mmCIF file of C-alpha atoms in Angstrom:
data_model
loop_
_atom_site.group_PDB
_atom_site.id
_atom_site.type_symbol
_atom_site.label_atom_id
_atom_site.label_comp_id
_atom_site.label_asym_id
_atom_site.label_seq_id
_atom_site.Cartn_x
_atom_site.Cartn_y
_atom_site.Cartn_z
ATOM 1 C CA MET A 754 -0.052 -0.016 -0.022
ATOM 2 C CA LYS A 755 1.258 3.446 -0.892
ATOM 3 C CA LEU A 756 0.224 5.154 2.305
ATOM 4 C CA GLY A 757 0.436 8.901 2.926
ATOM 5 C CA VAL A 758 -1.144 11.821 4.694
ATOM 6 C CA SER A 759 -3.191 14.826 3.681
ATOM 7 C CA THR A 760 -2.023 18.108 5.026
ATOM 8 C CA TYR A 761 -5.671 18.644 6.063
ATOM 9 C CA CYS A 762 -4.844 16.414 9.017
ATOM 10 C CA PHE A 763 -2.477 19.067 10.309
ATOM 11 C CA ARG A 764 -4.778 22.096 9.675
ATOM 12 C CA SER A 765 -5.031 23.144 13.329
ATOM 13 C CA LEU A 766 -1.192 23.004 13.774
ATOM 14 C CA MET A 767 -0.625 24.810 10.433
ATOM 15 C CA MET A 768 -3.240 27.519 11.176
ATOM 16 C CA SER A 769 -1.696 28.144 14.616
ATOM 17 C CA GLY A 770 1.759 28.412 13.105
ATOM 18 C CA GLN A 771 3.133 25.406 14.999
ATOM 19 C CA LEU A 772 3.903 23.633 11.688
ATOM 20 C CA ASP A 773 4.514 24.916 8.165
ATOM 21 C CA LEU A 774 4.384 22.794 5.008
ATOM 22 C CA ASN A 775 8.094 21.841 5.333
ATOM 23 C CA GLY A 776 7.430 20.898 8.926
ATOM 24 C CA VAL A 777 4.666 18.522 7.783
ATOM 25 C CA LEU A 778 7.058 16.959 5.332
ATOM 26 C CA ASP A 779 9.568 16.378 8.129
ATOM 27 C CA TRP A 780 6.901 14.785 10.338
ATOM 28 C CA VAL A 781 5.781 12.483 7.528
ATOM 29 C CA ALA A 782 9.369 11.519 6.670
ATOM 30 C CA ALA A 783 9.690 10.220 10.277
ATOM 31 C CA SER A 784 6.370 8.407 10.170
ATOM 32 C CA PRO A 785 5.120 5.181 8.518
ATOM 33 C CA ALA A 786 3.777 7.317 5.628
ATOM 34 C CA GLY A 787 5.656 8.012 2.373
ATOM 35 C CA HIS A 788 3.820 10.854 0.622
ATOM 36 C CA ILE A 789 1.548 13.766 1.244
ATOM 37 C CA GLU A 790 -1.453 15.424 -0.364
ATOM 38 C CA VAL A 791 -1.387 19.247 -0.132
ATOM 39 C CA ALA A 792 -4.813 20.579 0.715
ATOM 40 C CA GLY A 793 -5.012 24.237 -0.441
ATOM 41 C CA MET A 794 -8.680 24.407 0.315
ATOM 42 C CA ASP A 795 -9.012 28.071 0.652
ATOM 43 C CA GLY A 796 -7.976 28.506 -2.938
ATOM 44 C CA GLY A 797 -5.469 31.293 -2.694
ATOM 45 C CA GLU A 798 -2.766 30.426 -0.159
ATOM 46 C CA TYR A 799 -0.285 28.843 -2.555
ATOM 47 C CA LEU A 800 -1.250 30.866 -5.556
ATOM 48 C CA ASP A 801 -0.089 33.945 -3.669
ATOM 49 C CA HIS A 802 3.110 32.353 -2.382
ATOM 50 C CA PRO A 803 5.072 30.646 -5.166
ATOM 51 C CA ASP A 804 8.189 30.812 -2.993
ATOM 52 C CA VAL A 805 6.518 28.516 -0.465
ATOM 53 C CA VAL A 806 5.538 26.126 -3.267
ATOM 54 C CA ALA A 807 9.127 25.997 -4.626
ATOM 55 C CA ALA A 808 10.631 25.511 -1.185
ATOM 56 C CA ALA A 809 8.231 22.628 -0.439
ATOM 57 C CA ALA A 810 8.924 20.960 -3.747
ATOM 58 C CA LYS A 811 12.667 21.096 -3.000
ATOM 59 C CA HIS A 812 12.225 19.924 0.588
ATOM 60 C CA SER A 813 9.979 17.100 -0.589
ATOM 61 C CA ALA A 814 12.748 15.768 -2.728
ATOM 62 C CA ASP A 815 15.368 16.299 0.032
ATOM 63 C CA VAL A 816 13.464 14.270 2.657
ATOM 64 C CA GLY A 817 12.065 11.704 0.248
ATOM 65 C CA VAL A 818 8.379 12.409 0.729
ATOM 66 C CA SER A 819 6.598 13.007 -2.511
ATOM 67 C CA ILE A 820 3.697 15.352 -3.030
ATOM 68 C CA VAL A 821 1.234 13.269 -4.960
ATOM 69 C CA ASN A 822 -1.984 15.294 -4.980
ATOM 70 C CA TYR A 823 -2.984 18.965 -4.722
ATOM 71 C CA LEU A 824 -6.525 19.705 -3.507
ATOM 72 C CA VAL A 825 -8.344 22.973 -3.977
ATOM 73 C CA SER A 826 -11.858 24.407 -3.744
ATOM 74 C CA GLY A 827 -13.863 25.076 -6.867
ATOM 75 C CA ASP A 828 -17.300 26.015 -8.180
ATOM 76 C CA LEU A 829 -18.096 25.004 -11.706
ATOM 77 C CA ARG A 830 -21.952 25.221 -11.451
ATOM 78 C CA THR A 831 -21.952 27.841 -14.181
ATOM 79 C CA ALA A 832 -18.693 26.891 -15.954
ATOM 80 C CA ASP A 833 -17.630 30.459 -15.337
ATOM 81 C CA LYS A 834 -14.525 31.414 -17.415
ATOM 82 C CA LYS A 835 -12.953 33.231 -14.546
ATOM 83 C CA GLU A 836 -13.207 30.225 -12.257
ATOM 84 C CA ILE A 837 -11.954 27.899 -14.874
ATOM 85 C CA ASP A 838 -8.940 30.201 -15.363
ATOM 86 C CA ARG A 839 -8.359 30.153 -11.644
ATOM 87 C CA LEU A 840 -8.414 26.383 -11.573
ATOM 88 C CA ARG A 841 -5.953 26.301 -14.484
ATOM 89 C CA GLN A 842 -3.626 28.539 -12.444
ATOM 90 C CA GLN A 843 -4.010 26.098 -9.551
ATOM 91 C CA LEU A 844 -2.999 23.346 -11.879
ATOM 92 C CA ASP A 845 0.256 25.225 -12.535
ATOM 93 C CA ILE A 846 0.682 25.204 -8.741
ATOM 94 C CA ALA A 847 0.205 21.456 -8.693
ATOM 95 C CA LYS A 848 2.857 21.133 -11.316
ATOM 96 C CA ALA A 849 5.277 23.299 -9.418
ATOM 97 C CA PHE A 850 4.730 21.048 -6.330
ATOM 98 C CA GLY A 851 5.617 18.054 -8.475
ATOM 99 C CA ALA A 852 2.072 16.551 -8.005
ATOM 100 C CA THR A 853 0.783 14.302 -10.744
ATOM 101 C CA ILE A 854 -2.889 14.418 -9.399
ATOM 102 C CA PHE A 855 -5.114 17.510 -8.978
ATOM 103 C CA ARG A 856 -8.429 17.457 -7.168
ATOM 104 C CA HIS A 857 -10.995 20.285 -7.414
ATOM 105 C CA ASP A 858 -14.565 20.789 -6.178
ATOM 106 C CA VAL A 859 -17.377 21.434 -8.542
ATOM 107 C CA ALA A 860 -19.676 23.146 -6.009
ATOM 108 C CA PRO A 861 -19.665 24.486 -2.491
ATOM 109 C CA TRP A 862 -19.510 21.670 0.079
ATOM 110 C CA SER A 863 -23.057 22.239 1.539
ATOM 111 C CA TRP A 864 -24.899 23.000 -1.707
ATOM 112 C CA ARG A 865 -27.632 20.620 -2.944
ATOM 113 C CA GLU A 866 -29.967 21.051 -5.875
ATOM 114 C CA ASN A 867 -33.653 21.826 -5.188
ATOM 115 C CA ASP A 868 -35.036 19.364 -7.748
ATOM 116 C CA PRO A 869 -33.984 16.993 -10.560
ATOM 117 C CA GLY A 870 -34.310 19.695 -13.213
ATOM 118 C CA GLU A 871 -31.827 21.932 -11.407
ATOM 119 C CA PHE A 872 -29.447 19.013 -11.067
ATOM 120 C CA GLU A 873 -29.492 18.224 -14.768
ATOM 121 C CA SER A 874 -28.940 21.894 -15.781
ATOM 122 C CA VAL A 875 -26.116 22.400 -13.264
ATOM 123 C CA PHE A 876 -24.556 18.973 -14.199
ATOM 124 C CA GLU A 877 -24.286 20.041 -17.872
ATOM 125 C CA LYS A 878 -22.273 23.069 -16.877
ATOM 126 C CA VAL A 879 -20.114 21.103 -14.429
ATOM 127 C CA VAL A 880 -19.250 18.693 -17.228
ATOM 128 C CA GLU A 881 -18.197 21.615 -19.439
ATOM 129 C CA GLY A 882 -16.024 23.139 -16.643
ATOM 130 C CA CYS A 883 -14.376 19.792 -15.780
ATOM 131 C CA GLN A 884 -13.515 19.165 -19.388
ATOM 132 C CA ALA A 885 -11.808 22.581 -19.681
ATOM 133 C CA VAL A 886 -9.790 21.995 -16.451
ATOM 134 C CA ALA A 887 -8.857 18.417 -17.514
ATOM 135 C CA ASP A 888 -7.689 19.584 -20.860
ATOM 136 C CA HIS A 889 -5.122 21.978 -19.259
ATOM 137 C CA ALA A 890 -4.180 19.207 -16.828
ATOM 138 C CA ALA A 891 -3.452 16.959 -19.741
ATOM 139 C CA GLU A 892 -1.048 19.542 -21.149
ATOM 140 C CA LEU A 893 0.931 19.379 -17.830
ATOM 141 C CA GLY A 894 0.907 15.618 -17.524
ATOM 142 C CA ILE A 895 -1.562 15.709 -14.578
ATOM 143 C CA THR A 896 -4.568 13.629 -13.801
ATOM 144 C CA SER A 897 -7.525 15.925 -12.942
ATOM 145 C CA THR A 898 -10.002 14.565 -10.378
ATOM 146 C CA VAL A 899 -13.089 15.363 -8.394
ATOM 147 C CA GLU A 900 -13.826 13.955 -4.999
ATOM 148 C CA ASN A 901 -17.072 12.341 -3.765
ATOM 149 C CA HIS A 902 -17.486 15.260 -1.366
ATOM 150 C CA GLY A 903 -20.326 17.247 0.159
ATOM 151 C CA PHE A 904 -23.961 16.966 -0.785
ATOM 152 C CA PHE A 905 -24.037 17.624 -4.528
ATOM 153 C CA MET A 906 -21.290 15.629 -6.283
ATOM 154 C CA ASN A 907 -21.299 12.580 -4.003
ATOM 155 C CA GLY A 908 -22.438 8.982 -4.179
ATOM 156 C CA ALA A 909 -21.106 6.417 -6.619
ATOM 157 C CA GLU A 910 -23.731 6.928 -9.352
ATOM 158 C CA ARG A 911 -23.430 10.696 -9.630
ATOM 159 C CA VAL A 912 -19.591 10.710 -9.609
ATOM 160 C CA ALA A 913 -19.265 7.812 -12.085
ATOM 161 C CA ARG A 914 -21.752 9.613 -14.291
ATOM 162 C CA LEU A 915 -19.604 12.735 -14.178
ATOM 163 C CA VAL A 916 -16.520 10.758 -15.217
ATOM 164 C CA HIS A 917 -18.450 9.198 -18.120
ATOM 165 C CA PHE A 918 -19.709 12.519 -19.493
ATOM 166 C CA VAL A 919 -16.432 14.405 -19.034
ATOM 167 C CA ASP A 920 -14.892 11.677 -21.112
ATOM 168 C CA ARG A 921 -11.270 12.597 -20.763
ATOM 169 C CA PRO A 922 -8.625 9.869 -20.177
ATOM 170 C CA ASN A 923 -6.989 12.000 -17.506
ATOM 171 C CA PHE A 924 -10.181 12.770 -15.655
ATOM 172 C CA LYS A 925 -10.727 10.453 -12.647
ATOM 173 C CA VAL A 926 -11.744 10.446 -8.984
ATOM 174 C CA THR A 927 -10.123 11.171 -5.638
ATOM 175 C CA LEU A 928 -12.191 8.516 -3.828
ATOM 176 C CA ASP A 929 -12.972 9.219 -0.164
ATOM 177 C CA LEU A 930 -13.830 5.888 1.512
ATOM 178 C CA GLY A 931 -16.175 7.530 4.039
ATOM 179 C CA ASN A 932 -17.787 10.507 2.409
ATOM 180 C CA GLY A 933 -20.665 8.589 0.749
ATOM 181 C CA LEU A 934 -22.259 8.503 4.208
ATOM 182 C CA CYS A 935 -23.036 12.276 3.823
ATOM 183 C CA VAL A 936 -25.619 11.421 1.174
ATOM 184 C CA GLY A 937 -26.862 8.261 2.857
ATOM 185 C CA GLU A 938 -24.813 5.822 0.862
ATOM 186 C CA VAL A 939 -23.118 2.789 2.368
ATOM 187 C CA PRO A 940 -19.313 3.280 2.116
ATOM 188 C CA GLY A 941 -18.850 -0.123 0.477
ATOM 189 C CA LYS A 942 -21.228 0.816 -2.312
ATOM 190 C CA THR A 943 -19.424 4.066 -2.902
ATOM 191 C CA ALA A 944 -16.002 2.493 -2.973
ATOM 192 C CA ALA A 945 -17.022 -0.419 -5.155
ATOM 193 C CA GLY A 946 -18.753 1.946 -7.667
ATOM 194 C CA LEU A 947 -15.717 4.231 -7.986
ATOM 195 C CA ILE A 948 -12.629 2.106 -7.359
ATOM 196 C CA ASP A 949 -12.063 1.497 -11.046
ATOM 197 C CA VAL A 950 -11.941 5.281 -11.802
ATOM 198 C CA ALA A 951 -9.950 6.220 -8.679
ATOM 199 C CA ALA A 952 -6.676 8.050 -9.194
ATOM 200 C CA SER A 953 -6.182 8.432 -5.411
ATOM 201 C CA ILE A 954 -7.954 7.169 -2.267
ATOM 202 C CA GLY A 955 -8.664 9.049 0.967
ATOM 203 C CA VAL A 956 -9.137 7.189 4.295
ATOM 204 C CA LYS A 957 -11.062 8.508 7.268
ATOM 205 C CA ASP A 958 -13.333 7.110 9.926
ATOM 206 C CA PHE A 959 -16.583 8.278 11.515
ATOM 207 C CA HIS A 960 -18.697 7.609 14.631
ATOM 208 C CA ILE A 961 -22.251 7.086 13.280
ATOM 209 C CA ARG A 962 -25.316 7.750 15.409
ATOM 210 C CA ARG A 963 -29.083 8.065 14.877
ATOM 211 C CA SER A 964 -29.185 11.025 17.185
ATOM 212 C CA ALA A 965 -26.512 13.248 18.529
ATOM 213 C CA GLY A 966 -25.677 16.551 20.233
ATOM 214 C CA ASP A 967 -23.989 19.654 18.979
ATOM 215 C CA GLY A 968 -21.056 19.349 16.597
ATOM 216 C CA TRP A 969 -22.129 16.276 14.640
ATOM 217 C CA LEU A 970 -22.858 16.386 10.877
ATOM 218 C CA LYS A 971 -26.365 15.350 9.868
ATOM 219 C CA THR A 972 -26.499 13.362 6.716
ATOM 220 C CA LEU A 973 -29.183 13.196 3.992
ATOM 221 C CA ALA A 974 -30.245 9.883 5.496
ATOM 222 C CA GLY A 975 -30.742 11.428 8.905
ATOM 223 C CA ASP A 976 -27.743 9.908 10.543
ATOM 224 C CA TYR A 977 -25.146 11.905 12.478
ATOM 225 C CA LEU A 978 -21.388 11.754 11.801
ATOM 226 C CA LEU A 979 -18.366 12.698 13.858
ATOM 227 C CA GLY A 980 -14.803 12.268 12.551
ATOM 228 C CA THR A 981 -12.386 10.153 14.604
ATOM 229 C CA ILE A 982 -9.113 8.287 14.613
ATOM 230 C CA SER A 983 -9.114 5.684 11.838
ATOM 231 C CA GLY A 984 -9.928 2.329 13.417
ATOM 232 C CA HIS A 985 -11.862 3.953 16.302
ATOM 233 C CA GLY A 986 -15.071 4.584 14.429
ATOM 234 C CA ASP A 987 -17.907 2.603 12.866
ATOM 235 C CA LEU A 988 -16.649 2.149 9.244
ATOM 236 C CA ASP A 989 -15.601 -1.244 8.035
ATOM 237 C CA LEU A 990 -12.066 -0.024 7.277
ATOM 238 C CA ALA A 991 -10.683 -3.454 6.984
ATOM 239 C CA GLY A 992 -13.102 -4.288 4.141
ATOM 240 C CA LEU A 993 -12.661 -0.886 2.506
ATOM 241 C CA LEU A 994 -8.878 -1.128 2.629
ATOM 242 C CA ALA A 995 -9.048 -4.629 1.151
ATOM 243 C CA LEU A 996 -10.909 -3.107 -1.804
ATOM 244 C CA ALA A 997 -8.287 -0.329 -2.075
ATOM 245 C CA ALA A 998 -5.584 -3.036 -2.113
ATOM 246 C CA THR A 999 -6.860 -4.331 -5.490
ATOM 247 C CA LYS A 1000 -5.434 -1.071 -6.870
ATOM 248 C CA PRO A 1001 -1.885 -1.212 -5.407
ATOM 249 C CA ASP A 1002 -0.571 1.655 -7.595
ATOM 250 C CA VAL A 1003 -3.168 4.132 -6.433
ATOM 251 C CA PRO A 1004 -1.938 6.291 -3.520
ATOM 252 C CA VAL A 1005 -3.879 6.075 -0.280
ATOM 253 C CA SER A 1006 -3.894 9.057 2.055
ATOM 254 C CA LEU A 1007 -5.135 9.566 5.565
ATOM 255 C CA GLU A 1008 -7.568 12.477 6.071
ATOM 256 C CA PHE A 1009 -8.093 12.805 9.871
ATOM 257 C CA GLU A 1010 -10.802 15.329 10.818
ATOM 258 C CA GLY A 1011 -11.681 14.262 14.361
ATOM 259 C CA LEU A 1012 -11.612 16.113 17.655
ATOM 260 C CA GLU A 1013 -8.698 14.143 19.052
ATOM 261 C CA SER A 1014 -5.432 15.975 19.466
ATOM 262 C CA THR A 1015 -2.871 15.939 16.676
ATOM 263 C CA PRO A 1016 -0.307 14.696 15.756
ATOM 264 C CA ASP A 1017 -0.997 11.791 18.198
ATOM 265 C CA ALA A 1018 -4.308 11.034 16.405
ATOM 266 C CA ILE A 1019 -2.574 11.068 12.995
ATOM 267 C CA GLU A 1020 0.064 8.557 14.179
ATOM 268 C CA ARG A 1021 -2.565 6.343 15.699
ATOM 269 C CA SER A 1022 -4.583 6.406 12.541
ATOM 270 C CA LEU A 1023 -1.654 5.541 10.317
ATOM 271 C CA ASN A 1024 -0.711 2.561 12.511
ATOM 272 C CA ASN A 1025 -4.289 1.352 12.574
ATOM 273 C CA ILE A 1026 -4.612 1.612 8.787
ATOM 274 C CA LEU A 1027 -1.520 -0.476 8.339
ATOM 275 C CA ARG A 1028 -2.665 -3.008 10.856
ATOM 276 C CA LEU A 1029 -6.169 -3.283 9.339
ATOM 277 C CA ALA A 1030 -4.704 -3.567 5.881
ATOM 278 C CA GLY A 1031 -2.503 -6.398 6.985
ATOM 279 C CA ALA A 1032 0.646 -4.463 6.132
ATOM 280 C CA ALA A 1033 1.998 -3.597 9.560
#
């Protein structure tokens, strides 16, 4: 298994200034992981600081921790030219990082269409936007991806349909093994439906309840989710990781988003993933 870590796991430490991107690379170099995904989710941080990108690319090579994926926000519901151009610029950042995979959103995380007609009209524009982004990615030798993420472009059927209609050989999926729960889909169904079009795989775990207090995410199925250390939650991670193992060349990255303290929770998650995958 090609196991790595998303910088999203370190967001609290990075936001507080306790770790910078090079510090994350150092931490990962001393861990059981071998690569990172850079989550530039706010959209502008790395665009505005090419010096940070260049320094991280060099440090990545120095410590032997590759940067495999660069993840950014995006909104292609109208296939707006300005937004497409911004994502093309972000692709250039991915190239500068040395990443071979690029993941972008197609809508705000919490947005959901009001009715099937709105879905179809927005879907048509999303396809157009994804094609334009993927075409620039191809020029750079990068695989462009969307993630099964949020409430709109999530669930195996919707995401697989998008890949089919975009119809670009370098357009695939950053498959999150847990996110299907947000739209009421069993994780095994999501993973099985998308594993063949996955360019990268994200691992997380959730506590799942039928009722919960403040701070839990309510899904479209009426369940409540709370992120936790991988192996401490309710997902069948052993089964999901066995499915991921059928694609040994696809990088697998931890995305911890629980309330437990980091970096201890990250280390525990990595060790549990390796144990559950039978690779410890």
